[in-house]
C-alpha positions as MATLAB code, in Angstrom:
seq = 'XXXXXXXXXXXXXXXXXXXXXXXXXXXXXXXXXXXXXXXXXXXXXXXXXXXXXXXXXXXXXXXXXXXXXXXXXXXXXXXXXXXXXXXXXXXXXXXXXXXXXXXXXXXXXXXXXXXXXXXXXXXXXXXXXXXXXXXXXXXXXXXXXXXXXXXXXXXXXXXXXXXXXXXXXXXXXXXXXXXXXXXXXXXXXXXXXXXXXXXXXXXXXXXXXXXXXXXXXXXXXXXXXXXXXXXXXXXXXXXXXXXXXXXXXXXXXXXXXXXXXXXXXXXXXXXXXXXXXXXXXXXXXXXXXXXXXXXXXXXXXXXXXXXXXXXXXXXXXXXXXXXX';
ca = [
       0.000    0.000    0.000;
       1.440    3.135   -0.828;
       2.055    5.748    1.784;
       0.547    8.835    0.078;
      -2.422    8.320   -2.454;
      -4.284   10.230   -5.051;
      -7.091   11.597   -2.598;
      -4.716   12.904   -0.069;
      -3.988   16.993   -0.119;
      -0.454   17.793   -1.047;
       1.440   21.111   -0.493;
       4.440   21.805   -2.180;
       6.377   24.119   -0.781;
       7.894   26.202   -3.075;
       6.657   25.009   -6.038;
       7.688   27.473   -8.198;
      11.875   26.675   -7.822;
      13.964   23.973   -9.757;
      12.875   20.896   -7.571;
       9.446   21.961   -6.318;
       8.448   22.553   -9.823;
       9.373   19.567  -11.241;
       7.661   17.975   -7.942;
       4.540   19.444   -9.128;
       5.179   17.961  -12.259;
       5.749   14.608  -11.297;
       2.634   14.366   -9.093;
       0.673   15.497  -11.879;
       2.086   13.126  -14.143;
       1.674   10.045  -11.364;
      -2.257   11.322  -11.357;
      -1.872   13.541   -7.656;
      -4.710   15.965   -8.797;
      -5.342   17.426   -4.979;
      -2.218   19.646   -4.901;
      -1.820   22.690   -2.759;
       0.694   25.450   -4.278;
       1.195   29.280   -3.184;
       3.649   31.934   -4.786;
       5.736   33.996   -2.612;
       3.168   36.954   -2.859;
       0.482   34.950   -1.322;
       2.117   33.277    1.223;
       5.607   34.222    2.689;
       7.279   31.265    3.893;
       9.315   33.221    6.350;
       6.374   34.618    8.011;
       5.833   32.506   11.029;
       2.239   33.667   11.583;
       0.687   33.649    8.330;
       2.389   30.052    7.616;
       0.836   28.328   10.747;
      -2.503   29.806    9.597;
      -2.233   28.450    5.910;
      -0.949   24.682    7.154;
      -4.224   24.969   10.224;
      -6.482   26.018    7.377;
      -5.892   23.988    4.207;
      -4.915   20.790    6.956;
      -2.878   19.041    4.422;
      -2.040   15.595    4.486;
       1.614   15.311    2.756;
       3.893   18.443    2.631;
       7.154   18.670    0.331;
       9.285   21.408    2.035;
      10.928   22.114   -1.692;
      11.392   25.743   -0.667;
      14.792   27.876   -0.112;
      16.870   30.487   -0.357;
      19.506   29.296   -3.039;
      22.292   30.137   -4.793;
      25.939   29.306   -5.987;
      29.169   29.593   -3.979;
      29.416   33.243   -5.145;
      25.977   34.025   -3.437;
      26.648   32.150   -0.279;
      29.546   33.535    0.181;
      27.667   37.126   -0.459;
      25.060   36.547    1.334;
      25.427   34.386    4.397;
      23.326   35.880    6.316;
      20.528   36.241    4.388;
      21.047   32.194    3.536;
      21.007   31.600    7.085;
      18.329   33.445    8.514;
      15.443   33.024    5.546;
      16.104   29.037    5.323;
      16.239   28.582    9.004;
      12.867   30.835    8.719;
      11.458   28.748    6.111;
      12.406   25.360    7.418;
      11.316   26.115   10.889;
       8.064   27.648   10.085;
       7.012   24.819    7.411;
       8.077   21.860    9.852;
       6.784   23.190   12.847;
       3.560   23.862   11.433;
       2.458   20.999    9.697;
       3.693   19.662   13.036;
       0.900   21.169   14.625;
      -1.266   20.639   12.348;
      -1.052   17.289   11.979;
      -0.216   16.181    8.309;
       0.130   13.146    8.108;
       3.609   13.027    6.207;
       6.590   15.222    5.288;
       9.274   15.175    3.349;
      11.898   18.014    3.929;
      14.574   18.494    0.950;
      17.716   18.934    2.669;
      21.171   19.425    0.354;
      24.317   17.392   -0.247;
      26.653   20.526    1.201;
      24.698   19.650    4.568;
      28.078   16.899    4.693;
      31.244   17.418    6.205;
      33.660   19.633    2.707;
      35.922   16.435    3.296;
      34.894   13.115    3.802;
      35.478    9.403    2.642;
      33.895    9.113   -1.208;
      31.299    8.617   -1.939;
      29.233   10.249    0.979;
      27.015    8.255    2.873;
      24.496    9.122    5.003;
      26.507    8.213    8.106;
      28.733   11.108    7.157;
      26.660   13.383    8.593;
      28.407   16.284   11.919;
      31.677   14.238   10.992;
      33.791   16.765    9.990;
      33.832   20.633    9.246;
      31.546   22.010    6.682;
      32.541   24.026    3.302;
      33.184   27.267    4.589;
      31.750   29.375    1.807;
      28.554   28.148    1.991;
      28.485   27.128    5.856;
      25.599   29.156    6.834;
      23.327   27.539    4.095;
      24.550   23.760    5.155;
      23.926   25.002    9.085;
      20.447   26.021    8.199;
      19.782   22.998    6.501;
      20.955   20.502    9.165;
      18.474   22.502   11.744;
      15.773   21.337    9.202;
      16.699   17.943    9.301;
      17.422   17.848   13.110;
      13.843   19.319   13.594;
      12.363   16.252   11.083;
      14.054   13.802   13.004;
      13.537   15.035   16.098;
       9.612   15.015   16.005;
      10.246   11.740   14.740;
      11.613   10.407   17.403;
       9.494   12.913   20.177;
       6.101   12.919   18.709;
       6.543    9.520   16.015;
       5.933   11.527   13.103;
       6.040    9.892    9.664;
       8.683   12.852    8.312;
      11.870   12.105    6.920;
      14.268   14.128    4.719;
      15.963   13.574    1.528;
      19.844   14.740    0.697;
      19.968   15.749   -3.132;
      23.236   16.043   -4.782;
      23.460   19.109   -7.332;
      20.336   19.550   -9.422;
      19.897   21.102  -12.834;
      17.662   21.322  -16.063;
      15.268   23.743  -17.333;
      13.675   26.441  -15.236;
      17.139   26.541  -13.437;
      18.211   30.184  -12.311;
      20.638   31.336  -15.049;
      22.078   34.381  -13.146;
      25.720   35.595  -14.246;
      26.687   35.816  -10.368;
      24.362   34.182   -8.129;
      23.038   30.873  -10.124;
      24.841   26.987   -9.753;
      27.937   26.285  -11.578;
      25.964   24.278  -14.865;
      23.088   27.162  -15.582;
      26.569   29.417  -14.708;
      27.851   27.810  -17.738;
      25.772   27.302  -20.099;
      25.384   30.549  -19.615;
      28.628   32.038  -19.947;
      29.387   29.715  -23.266;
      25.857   30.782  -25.187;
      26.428   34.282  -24.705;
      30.424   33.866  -25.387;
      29.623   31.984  -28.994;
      26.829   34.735  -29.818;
      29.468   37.654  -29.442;
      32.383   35.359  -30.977;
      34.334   35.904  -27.949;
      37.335   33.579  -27.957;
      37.586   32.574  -24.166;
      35.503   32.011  -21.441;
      36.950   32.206  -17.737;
      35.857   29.330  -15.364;
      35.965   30.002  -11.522;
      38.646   27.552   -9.804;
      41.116   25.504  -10.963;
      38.741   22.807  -12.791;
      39.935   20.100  -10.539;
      37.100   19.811   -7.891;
      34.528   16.606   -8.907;
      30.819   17.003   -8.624;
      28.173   15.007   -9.148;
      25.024   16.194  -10.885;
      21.338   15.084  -11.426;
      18.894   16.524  -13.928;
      15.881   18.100  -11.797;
      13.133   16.224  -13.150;
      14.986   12.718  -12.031;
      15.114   13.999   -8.589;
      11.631   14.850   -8.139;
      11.024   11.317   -9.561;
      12.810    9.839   -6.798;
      11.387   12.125   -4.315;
       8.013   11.082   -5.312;
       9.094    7.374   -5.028;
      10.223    7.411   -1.629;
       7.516    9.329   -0.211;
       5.321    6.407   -2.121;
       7.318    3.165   -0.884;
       9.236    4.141    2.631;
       6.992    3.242    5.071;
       7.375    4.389    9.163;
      10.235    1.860   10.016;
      12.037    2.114    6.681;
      15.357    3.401    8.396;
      15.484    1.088   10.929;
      14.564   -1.746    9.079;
      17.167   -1.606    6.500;
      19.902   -1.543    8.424;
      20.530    2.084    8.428;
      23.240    3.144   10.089;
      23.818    7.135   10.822;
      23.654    8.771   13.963;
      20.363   10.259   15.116;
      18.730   10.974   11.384;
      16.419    9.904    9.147;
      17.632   10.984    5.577;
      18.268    9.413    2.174;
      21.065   10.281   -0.474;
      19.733   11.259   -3.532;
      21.918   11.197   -6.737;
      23.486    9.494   -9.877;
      26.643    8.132   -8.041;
      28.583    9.456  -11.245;
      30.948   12.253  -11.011;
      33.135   13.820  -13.325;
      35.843   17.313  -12.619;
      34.601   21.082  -13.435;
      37.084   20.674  -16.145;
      35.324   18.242  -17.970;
      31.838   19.308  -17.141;
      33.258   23.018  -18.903;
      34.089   21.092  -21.836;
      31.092   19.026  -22.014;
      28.795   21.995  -22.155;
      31.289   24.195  -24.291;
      30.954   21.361  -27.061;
      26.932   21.080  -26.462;
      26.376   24.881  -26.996;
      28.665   24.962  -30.026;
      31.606   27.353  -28.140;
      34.775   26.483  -30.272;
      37.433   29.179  -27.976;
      39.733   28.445  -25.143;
      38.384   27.610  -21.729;
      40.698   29.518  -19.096;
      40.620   28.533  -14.981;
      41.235   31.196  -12.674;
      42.843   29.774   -9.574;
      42.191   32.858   -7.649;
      38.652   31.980   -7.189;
      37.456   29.362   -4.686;
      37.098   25.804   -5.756;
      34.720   24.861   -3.393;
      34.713   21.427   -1.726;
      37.571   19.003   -3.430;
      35.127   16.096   -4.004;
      31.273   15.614   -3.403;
      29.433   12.126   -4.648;
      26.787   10.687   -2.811;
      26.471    7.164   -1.923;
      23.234    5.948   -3.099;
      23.366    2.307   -2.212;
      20.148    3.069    0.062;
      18.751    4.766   -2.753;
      18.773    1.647   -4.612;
      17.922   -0.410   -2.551;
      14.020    1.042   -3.150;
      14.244   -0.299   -6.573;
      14.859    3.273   -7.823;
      17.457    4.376  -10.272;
      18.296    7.775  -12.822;
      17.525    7.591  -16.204;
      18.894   10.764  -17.179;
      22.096   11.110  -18.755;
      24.117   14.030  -17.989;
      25.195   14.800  -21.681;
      21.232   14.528  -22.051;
      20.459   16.774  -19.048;
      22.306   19.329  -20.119;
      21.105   19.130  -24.258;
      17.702   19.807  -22.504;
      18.694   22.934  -20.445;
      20.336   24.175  -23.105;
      17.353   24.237  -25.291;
      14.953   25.414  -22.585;
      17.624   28.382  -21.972;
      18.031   28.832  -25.972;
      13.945   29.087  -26.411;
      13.428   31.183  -23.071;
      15.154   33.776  -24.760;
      13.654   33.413  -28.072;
];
């Protein structure tokens, strides 16, 4: 029996970003017609009082807590305060809420730079508080671990069905596309459509093009999202020999990672860029290494089945027709 069905009442938080958008999408799709969605302008996230009203009103049964302040590592490292205070606003507010409401089910979407900036590859969920964090976007990771300690803890206080899941980088159309403040691929694809169109004859990368990332086309994460909130069932962590300390979270990812290096030549040669590519090792590389380990993942029966050359051939249309 699956844990959410088609009758329940779903709210997506923040519906109208990269993941939560492509949540909506994949509900739809699965044949979820009773969803719950509200723009920024109708209901701030960070506003404690109006939230707990919306959650006590609507009473929800499942809630997706797809909503944050995001950015790249130039933004965090801008904006750290801002990242800290609205996420720990938003995460509070949603969580506690629905808390006291009493929906049924959450699922909070935590983020891979939650983990320690070095740990044994690839990350499992055990890696969790072992280590220090990535200091340029430390205040974001902090706020996001509060999240998942408040999941787990009502779990474990109050037996709540809520559980969180750890994505690894997302991408794909309706991505932010920013110059300064976006993710390195929309960053990109970005910088080497507008470099071909002028007939510019290099593009400057950020770093030295040796840190590895792992990346996941949006649309597959909200597929998996959907699936676990569908197949894990109350004792799911305990039950499958999960081991980390004190949470209840699940790696999300492709378990394929490849250096900025290559991923700048990848999407060079899919928008048709034919200069030089030039790293600039004054700018901050970030963490070294960051793959998840989704053995757990797996173990659900659940697997990608988007390729990243194929990811990015989509964004790079999307982008290419948004600006049509």
């Amino acid at each position: 029996m699956k844990a959410i069905s088609p009758s329940d009442r779903i709210f997506i938080a923040g519906h109208k970003g990269l993941v939560g958008s492509a949540i909506v999408a994949n509900l739809s799709h699965r044949g979820y017609r009773n969803l719950l969605v509200r723009t920024r302008a109708e209901l701030d996230l960070c506003d404690q009082a109006a939230t707990f009203h919306f959650l006590a009103t609507e009473k929800p049964d499942v809630v997706f807590v797809a909503a944050a302040k995001v950015g790249g590592i130039v933004a965090n490292d801008k904006y750290r305060a801002d990242f800290i205070h609205e996420n720990l606003a938003i995460n509070h507010n949603v969580i506690w809420a629905a808390h006291t409401s009493n929906v049924r089910r959450l699922v909070f979407l935590s983020s891979s730079c939650a983990y320690p900036r070095k740990c044994p590859q690839p990350i499992s969920e055990a890696s969790l508080l072992t280590g220090s964090l990535e200091p340029t976007n430390q205040p974001y990771a902090v706020a996001k671990i509060a999240g998942m300690e408040l999941v787990n803890s009502l779990r474990r206080q109050h037996g709540r069905d809520y559980f969180t899941v750890m994505p690894t980088n997302l991408y794909g159309p309706g991505d932010n596309f920013h110059p300064d403040n976006s993710h390195v691929i929309p960053a990109l694809i970005r910088r080497f459509m507008e470099a071909k169109s002028r007939g510019e004859t290099e593009v400057v990368v950020w770093g030295t093009g040796t840190p590895r990332r792992e990346f996941m086309f949006a649309a597959d994460c909200a597929d998996a999202v959907v699936h676990l909130t569908e197949v894990i069932d109350q004792d799911f962590f305990s039950s499958k020999g999960y081991n980390a300390p004190g949470f209840s979270h699940i790696n999300i990812g492709t378990g394929v990672d490849l250096s900025i290096s290559e991923l700048a030549a990848l999407i060079a040669a899919r928008t048709g860029y034919k200069g030089a590519i030039r790293f600039d090792p004054s700018k901050p590389d970030g963490t070294p290494v960051k793959r998840l380990d989704t053995t757990l993942l797996a173990r659900t029966g659940w697997r990608p089945s988007t390729t990243l050359e194929s990811g990015i051939e989509q964004t790079i249309a999307w982008l290419a027709k948004a600006h049509r």
